[in-house]
XYZ file of C-alpha atoms in Angstrom:
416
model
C 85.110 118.978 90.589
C 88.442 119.469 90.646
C 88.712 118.867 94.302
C 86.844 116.020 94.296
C 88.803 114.292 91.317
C 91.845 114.983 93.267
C 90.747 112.847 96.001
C 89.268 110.266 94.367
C 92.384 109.785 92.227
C 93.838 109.603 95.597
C 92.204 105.682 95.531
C 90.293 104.046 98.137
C 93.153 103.300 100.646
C 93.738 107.398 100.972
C 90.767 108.536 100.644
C 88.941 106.150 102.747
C 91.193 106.842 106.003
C 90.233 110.830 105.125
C 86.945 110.424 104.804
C 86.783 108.572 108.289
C 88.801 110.821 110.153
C 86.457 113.450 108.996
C 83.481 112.021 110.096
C 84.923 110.550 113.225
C 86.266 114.005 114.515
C 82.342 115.019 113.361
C 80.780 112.349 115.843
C 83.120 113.489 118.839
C 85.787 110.331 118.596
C 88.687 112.277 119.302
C 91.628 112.636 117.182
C 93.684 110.152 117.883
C 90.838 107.495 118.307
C 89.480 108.997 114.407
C 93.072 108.839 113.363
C 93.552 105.044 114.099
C 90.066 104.296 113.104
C 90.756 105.744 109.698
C 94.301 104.226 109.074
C 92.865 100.908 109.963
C 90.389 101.427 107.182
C 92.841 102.634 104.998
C 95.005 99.414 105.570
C 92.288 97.290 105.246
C 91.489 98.657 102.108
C 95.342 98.196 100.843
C 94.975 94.242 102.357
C 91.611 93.762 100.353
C 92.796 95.495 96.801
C 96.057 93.630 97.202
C 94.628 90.099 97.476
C 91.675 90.552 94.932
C 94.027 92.139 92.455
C 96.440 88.708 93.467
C 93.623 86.945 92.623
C 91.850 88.599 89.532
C 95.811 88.452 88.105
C 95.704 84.516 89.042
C 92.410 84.015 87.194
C 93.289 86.401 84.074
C 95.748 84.457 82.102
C 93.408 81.125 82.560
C 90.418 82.633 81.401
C 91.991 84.366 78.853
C 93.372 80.804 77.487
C 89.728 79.255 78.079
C 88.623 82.265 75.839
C 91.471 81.142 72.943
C 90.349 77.080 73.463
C 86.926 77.818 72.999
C 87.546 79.544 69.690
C 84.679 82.073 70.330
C 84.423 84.659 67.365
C 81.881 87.268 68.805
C 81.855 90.816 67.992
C 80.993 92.534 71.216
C 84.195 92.599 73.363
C 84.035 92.592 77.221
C 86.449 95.151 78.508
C 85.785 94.509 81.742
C 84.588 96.876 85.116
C 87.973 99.010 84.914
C 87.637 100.520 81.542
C 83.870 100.539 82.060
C 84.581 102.975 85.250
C 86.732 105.247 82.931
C 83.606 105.450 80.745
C 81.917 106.420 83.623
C 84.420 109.450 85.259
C 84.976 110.181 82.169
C 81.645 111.326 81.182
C 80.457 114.786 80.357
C 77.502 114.754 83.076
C 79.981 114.228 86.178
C 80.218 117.836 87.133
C 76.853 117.952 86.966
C 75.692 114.250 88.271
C 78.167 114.437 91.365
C 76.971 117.546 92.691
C 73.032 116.159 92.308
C 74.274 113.215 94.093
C 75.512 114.778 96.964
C 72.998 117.523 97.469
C 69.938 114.841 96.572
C 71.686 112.167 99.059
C 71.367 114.525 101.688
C 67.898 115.649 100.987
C 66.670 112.161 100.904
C 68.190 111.635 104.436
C 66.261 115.228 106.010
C 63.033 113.943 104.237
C 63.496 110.048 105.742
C 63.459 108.127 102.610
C 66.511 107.271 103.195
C 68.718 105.588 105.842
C 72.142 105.609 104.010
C 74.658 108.035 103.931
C 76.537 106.636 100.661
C 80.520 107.282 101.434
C 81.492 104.926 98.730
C 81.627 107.685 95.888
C 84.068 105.747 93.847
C 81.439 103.575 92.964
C 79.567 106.908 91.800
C 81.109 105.281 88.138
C 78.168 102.459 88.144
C 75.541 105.289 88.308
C 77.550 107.144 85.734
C 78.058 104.877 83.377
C 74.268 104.174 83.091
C 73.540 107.980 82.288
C 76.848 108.113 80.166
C 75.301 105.205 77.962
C 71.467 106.659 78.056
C 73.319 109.983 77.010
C 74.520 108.133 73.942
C 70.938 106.581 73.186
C 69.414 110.019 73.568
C 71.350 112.570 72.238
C 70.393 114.228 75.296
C 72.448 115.042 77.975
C 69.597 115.575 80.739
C 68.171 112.364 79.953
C 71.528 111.117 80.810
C 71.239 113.117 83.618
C 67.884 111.981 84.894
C 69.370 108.071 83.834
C 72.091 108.755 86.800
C 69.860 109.987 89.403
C 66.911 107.195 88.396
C 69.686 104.535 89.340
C 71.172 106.272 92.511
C 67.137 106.642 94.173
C 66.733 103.083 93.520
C 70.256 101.835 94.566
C 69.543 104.073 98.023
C 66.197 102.608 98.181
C 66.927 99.091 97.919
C 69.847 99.050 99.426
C 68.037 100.108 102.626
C 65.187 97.539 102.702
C 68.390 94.527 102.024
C 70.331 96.232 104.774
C 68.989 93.904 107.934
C 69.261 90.927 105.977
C 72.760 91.635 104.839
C 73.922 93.078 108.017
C 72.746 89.902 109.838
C 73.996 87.691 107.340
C 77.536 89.211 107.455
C 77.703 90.337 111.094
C 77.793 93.914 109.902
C 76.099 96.837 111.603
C 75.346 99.786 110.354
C 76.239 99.383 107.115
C 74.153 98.980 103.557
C 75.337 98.296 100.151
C 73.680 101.106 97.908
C 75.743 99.071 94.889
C 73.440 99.112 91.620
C 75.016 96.292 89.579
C 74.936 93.692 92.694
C 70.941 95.163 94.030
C 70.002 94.098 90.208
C 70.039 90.635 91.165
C 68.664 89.965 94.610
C 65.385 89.419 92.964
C 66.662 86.611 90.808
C 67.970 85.151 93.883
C 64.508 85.697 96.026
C 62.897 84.203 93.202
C 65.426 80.937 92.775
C 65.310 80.504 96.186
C 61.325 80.577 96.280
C 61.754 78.003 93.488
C 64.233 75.625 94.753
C 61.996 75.353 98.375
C 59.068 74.281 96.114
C 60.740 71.705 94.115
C 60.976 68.378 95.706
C 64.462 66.914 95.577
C 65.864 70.067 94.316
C 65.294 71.648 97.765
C 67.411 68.794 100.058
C 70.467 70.248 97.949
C 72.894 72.162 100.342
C 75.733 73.019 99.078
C 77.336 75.707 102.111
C 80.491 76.010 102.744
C 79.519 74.605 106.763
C 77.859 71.892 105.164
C 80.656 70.681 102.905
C 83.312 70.747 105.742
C 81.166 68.481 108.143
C 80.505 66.376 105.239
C 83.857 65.856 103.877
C 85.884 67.649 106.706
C 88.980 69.123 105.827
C 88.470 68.465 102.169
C 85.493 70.938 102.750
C 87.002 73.531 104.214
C 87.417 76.935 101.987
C 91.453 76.385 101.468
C 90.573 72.859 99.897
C 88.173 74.145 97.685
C 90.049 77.331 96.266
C 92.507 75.045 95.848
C 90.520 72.001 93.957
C 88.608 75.099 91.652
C 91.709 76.692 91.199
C 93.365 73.411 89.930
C 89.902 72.916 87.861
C 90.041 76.194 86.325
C 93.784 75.746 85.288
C 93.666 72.524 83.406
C 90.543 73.939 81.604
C 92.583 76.497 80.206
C 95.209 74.320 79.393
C 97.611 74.487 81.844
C 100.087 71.501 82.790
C 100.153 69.824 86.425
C 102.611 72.461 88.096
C 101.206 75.498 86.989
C 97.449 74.142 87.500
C 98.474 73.642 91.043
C 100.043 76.718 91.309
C 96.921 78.476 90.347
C 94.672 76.225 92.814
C 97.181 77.483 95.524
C 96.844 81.159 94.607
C 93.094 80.756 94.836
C 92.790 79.070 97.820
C 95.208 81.636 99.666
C 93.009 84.386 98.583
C 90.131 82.781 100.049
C 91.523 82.067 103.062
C 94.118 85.693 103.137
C 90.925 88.143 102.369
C 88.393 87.502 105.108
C 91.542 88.524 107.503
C 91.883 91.733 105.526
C 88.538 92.426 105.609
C 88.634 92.116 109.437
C 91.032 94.851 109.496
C 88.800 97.608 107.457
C 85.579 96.565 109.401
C 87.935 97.120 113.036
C 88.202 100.480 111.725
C 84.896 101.125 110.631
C 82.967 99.319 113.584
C 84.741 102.250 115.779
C 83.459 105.332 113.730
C 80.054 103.104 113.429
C 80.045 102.895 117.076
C 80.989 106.445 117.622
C 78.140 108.098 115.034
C 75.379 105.730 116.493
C 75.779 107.195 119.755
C 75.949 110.808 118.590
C 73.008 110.293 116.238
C 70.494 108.725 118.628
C 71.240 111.858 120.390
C 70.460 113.826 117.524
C 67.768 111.978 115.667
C 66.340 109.710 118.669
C 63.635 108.013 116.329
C 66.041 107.621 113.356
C 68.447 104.837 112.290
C 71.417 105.770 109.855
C 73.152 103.274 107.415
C 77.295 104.088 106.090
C 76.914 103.398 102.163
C 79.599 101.118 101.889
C 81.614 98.721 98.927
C 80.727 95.110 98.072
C 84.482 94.557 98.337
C 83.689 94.088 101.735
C 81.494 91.022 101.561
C 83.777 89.173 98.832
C 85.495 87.399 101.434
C 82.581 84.922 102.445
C 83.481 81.307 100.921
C 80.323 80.873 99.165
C 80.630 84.162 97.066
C 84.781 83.344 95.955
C 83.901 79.434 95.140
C 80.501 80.646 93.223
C 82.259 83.370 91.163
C 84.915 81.184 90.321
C 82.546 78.723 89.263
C 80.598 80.902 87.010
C 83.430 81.605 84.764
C 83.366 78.322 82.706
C 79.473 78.686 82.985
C 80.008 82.404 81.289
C 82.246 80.979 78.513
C 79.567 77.844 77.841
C 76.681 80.568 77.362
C 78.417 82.956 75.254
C 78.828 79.985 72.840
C 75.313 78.315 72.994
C 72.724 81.313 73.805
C 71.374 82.089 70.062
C 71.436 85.570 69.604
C 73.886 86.474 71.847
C 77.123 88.691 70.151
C 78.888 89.672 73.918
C 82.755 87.919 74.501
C 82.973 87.443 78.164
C 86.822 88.673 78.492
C 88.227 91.019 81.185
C 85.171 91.189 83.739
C 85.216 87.173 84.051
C 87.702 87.349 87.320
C 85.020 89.995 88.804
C 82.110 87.603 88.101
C 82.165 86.872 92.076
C 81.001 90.613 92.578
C 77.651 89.785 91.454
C 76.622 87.495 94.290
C 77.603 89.386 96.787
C 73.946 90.377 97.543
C 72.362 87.868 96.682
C 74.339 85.123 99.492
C 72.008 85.936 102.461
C 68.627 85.420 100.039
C 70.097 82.021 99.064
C 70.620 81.152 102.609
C 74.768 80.912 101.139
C 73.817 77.375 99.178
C 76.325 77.723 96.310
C 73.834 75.570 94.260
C 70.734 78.269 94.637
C 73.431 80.856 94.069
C 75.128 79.122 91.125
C 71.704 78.887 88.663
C 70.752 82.627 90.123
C 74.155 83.297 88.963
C 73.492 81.431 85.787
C 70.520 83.485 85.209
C 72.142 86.660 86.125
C 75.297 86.068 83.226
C 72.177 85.479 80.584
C 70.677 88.633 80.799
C 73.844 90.201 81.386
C 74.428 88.729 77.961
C 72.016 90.051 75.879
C 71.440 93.309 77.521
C 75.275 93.351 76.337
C 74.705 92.776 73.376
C 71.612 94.764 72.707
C 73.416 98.013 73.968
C 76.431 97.700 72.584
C 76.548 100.425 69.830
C 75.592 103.133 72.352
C 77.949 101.658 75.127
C 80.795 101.670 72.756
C 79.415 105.339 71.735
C 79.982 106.223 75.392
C 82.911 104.852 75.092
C 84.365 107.585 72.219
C 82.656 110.478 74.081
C 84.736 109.301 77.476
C 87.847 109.136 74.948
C 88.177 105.249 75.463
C 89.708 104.091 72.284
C 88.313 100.281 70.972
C 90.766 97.666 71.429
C 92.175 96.240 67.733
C 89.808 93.691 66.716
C 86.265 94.399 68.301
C 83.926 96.015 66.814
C 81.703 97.117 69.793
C 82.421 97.109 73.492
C 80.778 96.381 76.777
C 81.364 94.792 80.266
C 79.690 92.314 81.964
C 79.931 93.628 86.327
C 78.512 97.088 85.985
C 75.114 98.991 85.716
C 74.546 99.605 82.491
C 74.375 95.410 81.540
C 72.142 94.933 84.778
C 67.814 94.420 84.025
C 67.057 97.980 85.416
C 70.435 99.514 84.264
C 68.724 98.103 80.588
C 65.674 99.429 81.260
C 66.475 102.665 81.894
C 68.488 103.009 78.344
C 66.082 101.420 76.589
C 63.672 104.510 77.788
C 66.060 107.132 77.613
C 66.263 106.106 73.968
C 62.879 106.937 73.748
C 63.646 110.633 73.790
């Protein structure tokens, strides 16, 4: 554990370039060919955390002002997908849970039920933060054991039957998204979708990014519309005509700066890709292989930046009018975007389709917040997180433990 807490802490745009130098010296690349691969992975990943931290920072200080406008006095405090992460590492099952990860991952693979070979272990936190907060239900730590693995089966299993439609949506081969907060809500979107097709007039609503560029041309291209949200968002939180520009012009240069970075990382990764599919077919002629990788990678599509800034005035309205609710959307409202990364190719990337799945999505997000609060901010104390002055009970709104089956598997655990 110590090993492996060394590299993590290493962060993604180390770790990442070792990981695929490793396996690209493993499927015969060559070193200087696995070298390159991995330091273009590694740069890619600096290029993506740099411009969705530029643009989480942009988005921070206006929500947090929206927040202080609306006057919201609720007594479960968002504290957002960072802190939630800490909960997660910081847990008392990861030397136990990481090892079970690794050895079951494999096992799944020999035994074909799965396809993916899940590389993105810093995401290992979403897993871990569902068993850290069924730990605190149960009072038992192999419940919260059995919580972790429960979410990592399904996150493998789904994430290989969404692979082809993801892959072809995104031009990505190879490649499946075993992420367990974004897999949550692909049936919300299946569903919507389903919905919208049946509904007359509701159905002849297209709201793509192609769609709105031949409609309105260069008003509708991506830059235009980070720009016009951005500018939206700022004078909702208050913000005079210079800095409400200012903000519209950081957002749209994200938009249009992070599908370029994103190229970079998937140069690098299309060449190990490449490189293991040959060796594989060799070695497994009947089987097909999937890298487990982030949803950081599929942020950069228009339709997923313009709905998640969107849904951060819709987050703010429901915390205020959904009876019942006690959860202060806060920290994770930047991140909101993460949550439809899966979900774009089941919409067909119509922002409207995504926007009420979306919708849908924040409400049970909501009130699974606010039902599991006391043993997520439990959690919290056993991980050492201290509670931020002036909350009473903490929670976050992107990760597993908020999600429908991330609920559902606390709410049995607590059984025990």
């Amino acid at each position: 554990m110590s090993v492996i807490n060394a590299v993590i802490g290493l962060g993604a745009p180390v770790f990442m370039p070792i990981l695929f130098l490793v396996i690209g010296l493993v499927f015969g690349l060559g070193v200087g060919k696995a070298f390159k691969a991995g330091m273009l992975v590694g740069v890619g990943f600096v290029g993506v955390n740099l411009v969705i931290g530029f643009l989480l920072d942009s988005l921070s200080g206006a929500t947090k002002l929206m927040v202080d406008r609306l006057g919201l006095n609720l007594t479960v405090l968002d504290v957002g997908w960072g802190t939630a992460s800490t909960i997660g590492w910081g847990s008392p099952l990861v030397p136990v849970v990481v090892v079970v990860f690794l050895a079951l991952n494999l096992l799944l693979l020999v035994l074909g039920i799965t396809k993916t070979v899940d590389i993105d272990i810093f995401n290992y936190w979403i897993f871990l933060l569902v068993g850290a907060v069924a730990f605190s239900a149960s009072g038992s730590f192999w419940v919260g054991v059995g919580a972790c693995v429960a979410a990592f089966v399904l996150a493998l299993v789904v994430g290989d039957l969404i692979a082809p439609f993801v892959q072809k949506q995104y031009n990505l081969k190879g490649v499946s998204f075993p992420h367990f907060t974004c897999l949550n809500f692909v049936p919300i979107g299946i569903a919507v979708n389903w919905a919208v097709e049946r509904t007359p007039g509701l159905r002849r609503i297209d709201f793509n990014p192609e769609s709105i560029s031949k409609r309105f041309g260069v008003l509708g291209e991506p830059l235009v519309i980070g720009l016009v949200l951005g500018v939206l968002m700022g004078f909702g939180a208050g913000y005079g005509p210079g800095e409400a520009v200012i903000l519209g012009v950081d957002v749209a240069a994200s938009m249009f700066i992070l599908p370029k970075m994103i190229d970079i990382l998937i140069e690098g990764l299309t060449t190990v890709r490449d490189g293991a599919e040959i060796r594989l077919k060799k070695w497994f002629p009947n089987r097909e292989f999937y890298f487990g990788m982030d949803t950081a990678l599929l942020i950069g599509e228009p339709s997923v930046l313009a709905t998640g800034v969107l849904l951060i005035p819709i987050a703010l309205l429901l915390a205020f009018v959904l009876p019942g609710n006690k959860v202060l959307p806060f920290v994770d409202l930047p991140s909101l975007m993460f949550l439809m990364a899966l979900v774009t190719p089941f919409c067909k990337r119509n922002m409207f389709r995504m926007l009420i799945t979306g919708t849908l999505a924040l409400i049970l997000i909501m009130y699974a917040g606010s039902d599991i609060a006391p043993w997520f901010t439990g959690a919290a104390a056993t991980s050492g997180i201290t509670i931020p002055d002036g909350a009473n009970e903490i929670t976050n709104l992107v990760g597993g433990a908020t999600t429908p089956i991330g609920w559902l598997i606390i709410r049995l655990a607590a059984l025990f």
